[in-house]
Amino acid sequence: MVRTRLAALALTGLAVLGVVTVSGTAVAKEKGPDAGATARQGHDGPVIVGHRGAPGYRPEHTLASYELAYRQGVNWVDVDLVPTKDGHLVARHENEIGGTTDVAEHPEFADRKTTKVIDGTEHTGWFTEDFTLAELKTLRAVERIPQLRPHNTIYDGRFEVVTYQEVLDLTKRLGRELRRTLGTYPEVKHSTYFDSIGNPVEPKLVEILKRNGLDRHNAPVIIQSFEVNNLKELDRQVRVPLVQLTLANGAPADFVAGDDPRTYADLVTPEGLREIARYADYLGPEKNQIIPRDADGNLTSPSSLVRDAHAAGLEVVPFTFRNENAFLPANLRSSDDPAAWGDAFAEYEAFFAAGVDGLFADQPDTALEARQDR
């Protein structure tokens, strides 16, 4: 199906003292081998997406995290979606919520703790699909990586688990206040698993988009998934752009479940990228696929991935950029303290030079500042 694609133009400034002075627009374009090059002409710079909001400063996937990202200046935030028992979609990085909420402190839910196999990996904890939305609303978010972000723990217990609808409502309200169009990158999590238990994410997401008038070519929505077949189905069901996410290792869960021998490495070959371009508009690779690291953890030279993806007509939006030493290349770390911030600007500079069209950042203000220096 030939669909138009959304090329999100990047912002032109930063938020200063809470006052946002930037603007952003979006344009529709046709798919095709020359579409990516056409879209990149006139960009002010790569698009910065607030990864789960601004989790470098607030617990991830909370309204506070999303609002801060928008106020820092991004036009887009990333929203991971998992279902509840009664059919709502909530924003959580994983359906296992023992590490991102205070559920363990609720004795009334002690018997909900269980072990499940999800995408071939065993997990023990509490899972959103075993809770109604009303039950999840009694929980409060906590910082997922307190050892690296101890300052965020001051907000533990303050924010609710939120639905995708609540994120969309916030986005619309802030868009009016800030006088610019704001959008979301919803990610369908664990598609094969949720389909196998009769609680699929995709129909719920499509229904929400239609109900909110967002199933249109120029809507501020871009859907993501690490799986393939669900994106192909969504390509036939919705008009919004799609992102094929990939990892440096492993294979899509739907490939594994269907005994398809292909891996993520196969998806990012020139042939694989041309196949992706038939149903998706963007490639969202793990950043090490663009600039690999050597055995000591240092950045090496860029691979051909950005060039190959552009040749296939795909925009490239890698993940995830973070300021902490624990996530930076070894030669850009400031010390042996994993929680201290290193030279994130040098990492951004390397990836901007490699030609990425956007990226996902945990500290959106740092990414915006790095882009301003280009």
mmCIF file of N, CA and C in Angstrom, residues 83-90 97 109 112 127-139 161 163 199:
data_model
loop_
_atom_site.group_PDB
_atom_site.id
_atom_site.type_symbol
_atom_site.label_atom_id
_atom_site.label_comp_id
_atom_site.label_asym_id
_atom_site.label_seq_id
_atom_site.Cartn_x
_atom_site.Cartn_y
_atom_site.Cartn_z
ATOM 1 N N PRO A 83 -0.926 -3.604 27.752
ATOM 2 C CA PRO A 83 -2.350 -3.617 28.086
ATOM 3 C C PRO A 83 -2.640 -3.967 29.543
ATOM 4 N N THR A 84 -3.799 -3.524 29.995
ATOM 5 C CA THR A 84 -4.321 -3.933 31.296
ATOM 6 C C THR A 84 -5.249 -5.125 31.112
ATOM 7 N N LYS A 85 -5.678 -5.713 32.206
ATOM 8 C CA LYS A 85 -6.590 -6.856 32.165
ATOM 9 C C LYS A 85 -7.908 -6.492 31.504
ATOM 10 N N ASP A 86 -8.351 -5.236 31.715
ATOM 11 C CA ASP A 86 -9.645 -4.814 31.192
ATOM 12 C C ASP A 86 -9.544 -3.975 29.918
ATOM 13 N N GLY A 87 -8.419 -4.104 29.186
ATOM 14 C CA GLY A 87 -8.378 -3.592 27.832
ATOM 15 C C GLY A 87 -7.907 -2.176 27.627
ATOM 16 N N HIS A 88 -7.285 -1.563 28.611
ATOM 17 C CA HIS A 88 -6.706 -0.233 28.437
ATOM 18 C C HIS A 88 -5.226 -0.361 28.074
ATOM 19 N N LEU A 89 -4.677 0.667 27.455
ATOM 20 C CA LEU A 89 -3.245 0.718 27.175
ATOM 21 C C LEU A 89 -2.589 1.706 28.122
ATOM 22 N N VAL A 90 -1.577 1.240 28.852
ATOM 23 C CA VAL A 90 -0.874 2.097 29.796
ATOM 24 C C VAL A 90 0.578 2.253 29.373
ATOM 25 N N ILE A 97 6.014 -4.788 36.231
ATOM 26 C CA ILE A 97 6.046 -3.457 36.849
ATOM 27 C C ILE A 97 6.657 -3.452 38.249
ATOM 28 N N PHE A 109 -1.850 -7.007 46.695
ATOM 29 C CA PHE A 109 -1.473 -7.566 45.406
ATOM 30 C C PHE A 109 -0.349 -8.602 45.515
ATOM 31 N N ARG A 112 -0.497 -11.630 43.346
ATOM 32 C CA ARG A 112 -0.407 -11.434 41.893
ATOM 33 C C ARG A 112 1.023 -11.703 41.384
ATOM 34 N N PHE A 127 2.489 -8.140 36.586
ATOM 35 C CA PHE A 127 2.327 -7.839 35.176
ATOM 36 C C PHE A 127 1.034 -7.072 34.928
ATOM 37 N N THR A 128 1.128 -6.067 34.081
ATOM 38 C CA THR A 128 -0.028 -5.184 33.857
ATOM 39 C C THR A 128 -1.259 -5.953 33.394
ATOM 40 N N GLU A 129 -1.075 -7.006 32.613
ATOM 41 C CA GLU A 129 -2.226 -7.729 32.077
ATOM 42 C C GLU A 129 -2.998 -8.474 33.149
ATOM 43 N N ASP A 130 -2.475 -8.527 34.382
ATOM 44 C CA ASP A 130 -3.161 -9.169 35.496
ATOM 45 C C ASP A 130 -3.854 -8.159 36.401
ATOM 46 N N PHE A 131 -3.857 -6.886 36.019
ATOM 47 C CA PHE A 131 -4.461 -5.814 36.811
ATOM 48 C C PHE A 131 -5.476 -5.045 35.971
ATOM 49 N N THR A 132 -6.556 -4.623 36.601
ATOM 50 C CA THR A 132 -7.455 -3.679 35.944
ATOM 51 C C THR A 132 -6.822 -2.294 36.009
ATOM 52 N N LEU A 133 -7.317 -1.391 35.191
ATOM 53 C CA LEU A 133 -6.800 -0.030 35.235
ATOM 54 C C LEU A 133 -7.036 0.593 36.607
ATOM 55 N N ALA A 134 -8.201 0.342 37.191
ATOM 56 C CA ALA A 134 -8.487 0.906 38.512
ATOM 57 C C ALA A 134 -7.469 0.419 39.536
ATOM 58 N N GLU A 135 -7.054 -0.837 39.434
ATOM 59 C CA GLU A 135 -6.048 -1.358 40.364
ATOM 60 C C GLU A 135 -4.693 -0.715 40.105
ATOM 61 N N LEU A 136 -4.317 -0.567 38.852
ATOM 62 C CA LEU A 136 -3.035 0.069 38.538
ATOM 63 C C LEU A 136 -3.006 1.516 39.018
ATOM 64 N N LYS A 137 -4.147 2.168 39.030
ATOM 65 C CA LYS A 137 -4.200 3.568 39.455
ATOM 66 C C LYS A 137 -3.936 3.724 40.954
ATOM 67 N N THR A 138 -3.985 2.631 41.704
ATOM 68 C CA THR A 138 -3.647 2.714 43.127
ATOM 69 C C THR A 138 -2.143 2.648 43.351
ATOM 70 N N LEU A 139 -1.384 2.318 42.298
ATOM 71 C CA LEU A 139 0.071 2.238 42.395
ATOM 72 C C LEU A 139 0.693 3.585 42.072
ATOM 73 N N VAL A 161 0.485 5.596 37.324
ATOM 74 C CA VAL A 161 0.578 4.892 36.049
ATOM 75 C C VAL A 161 -0.459 5.531 35.133
ATOM 76 N N THR A 163 -2.497 6.188 31.282
ATOM 77 C CA THR A 163 -2.938 5.572 30.035
ATOM 78 C C THR A 163 -2.398 6.362 28.854
ATOM 79 N N ASN A 199 -4.832 -10.788 24.389
ATOM 80 C CA ASN A 199 -4.928 -9.395 24.830
ATOM 81 C C ASN A 199 -4.023 -8.526 23.945
#
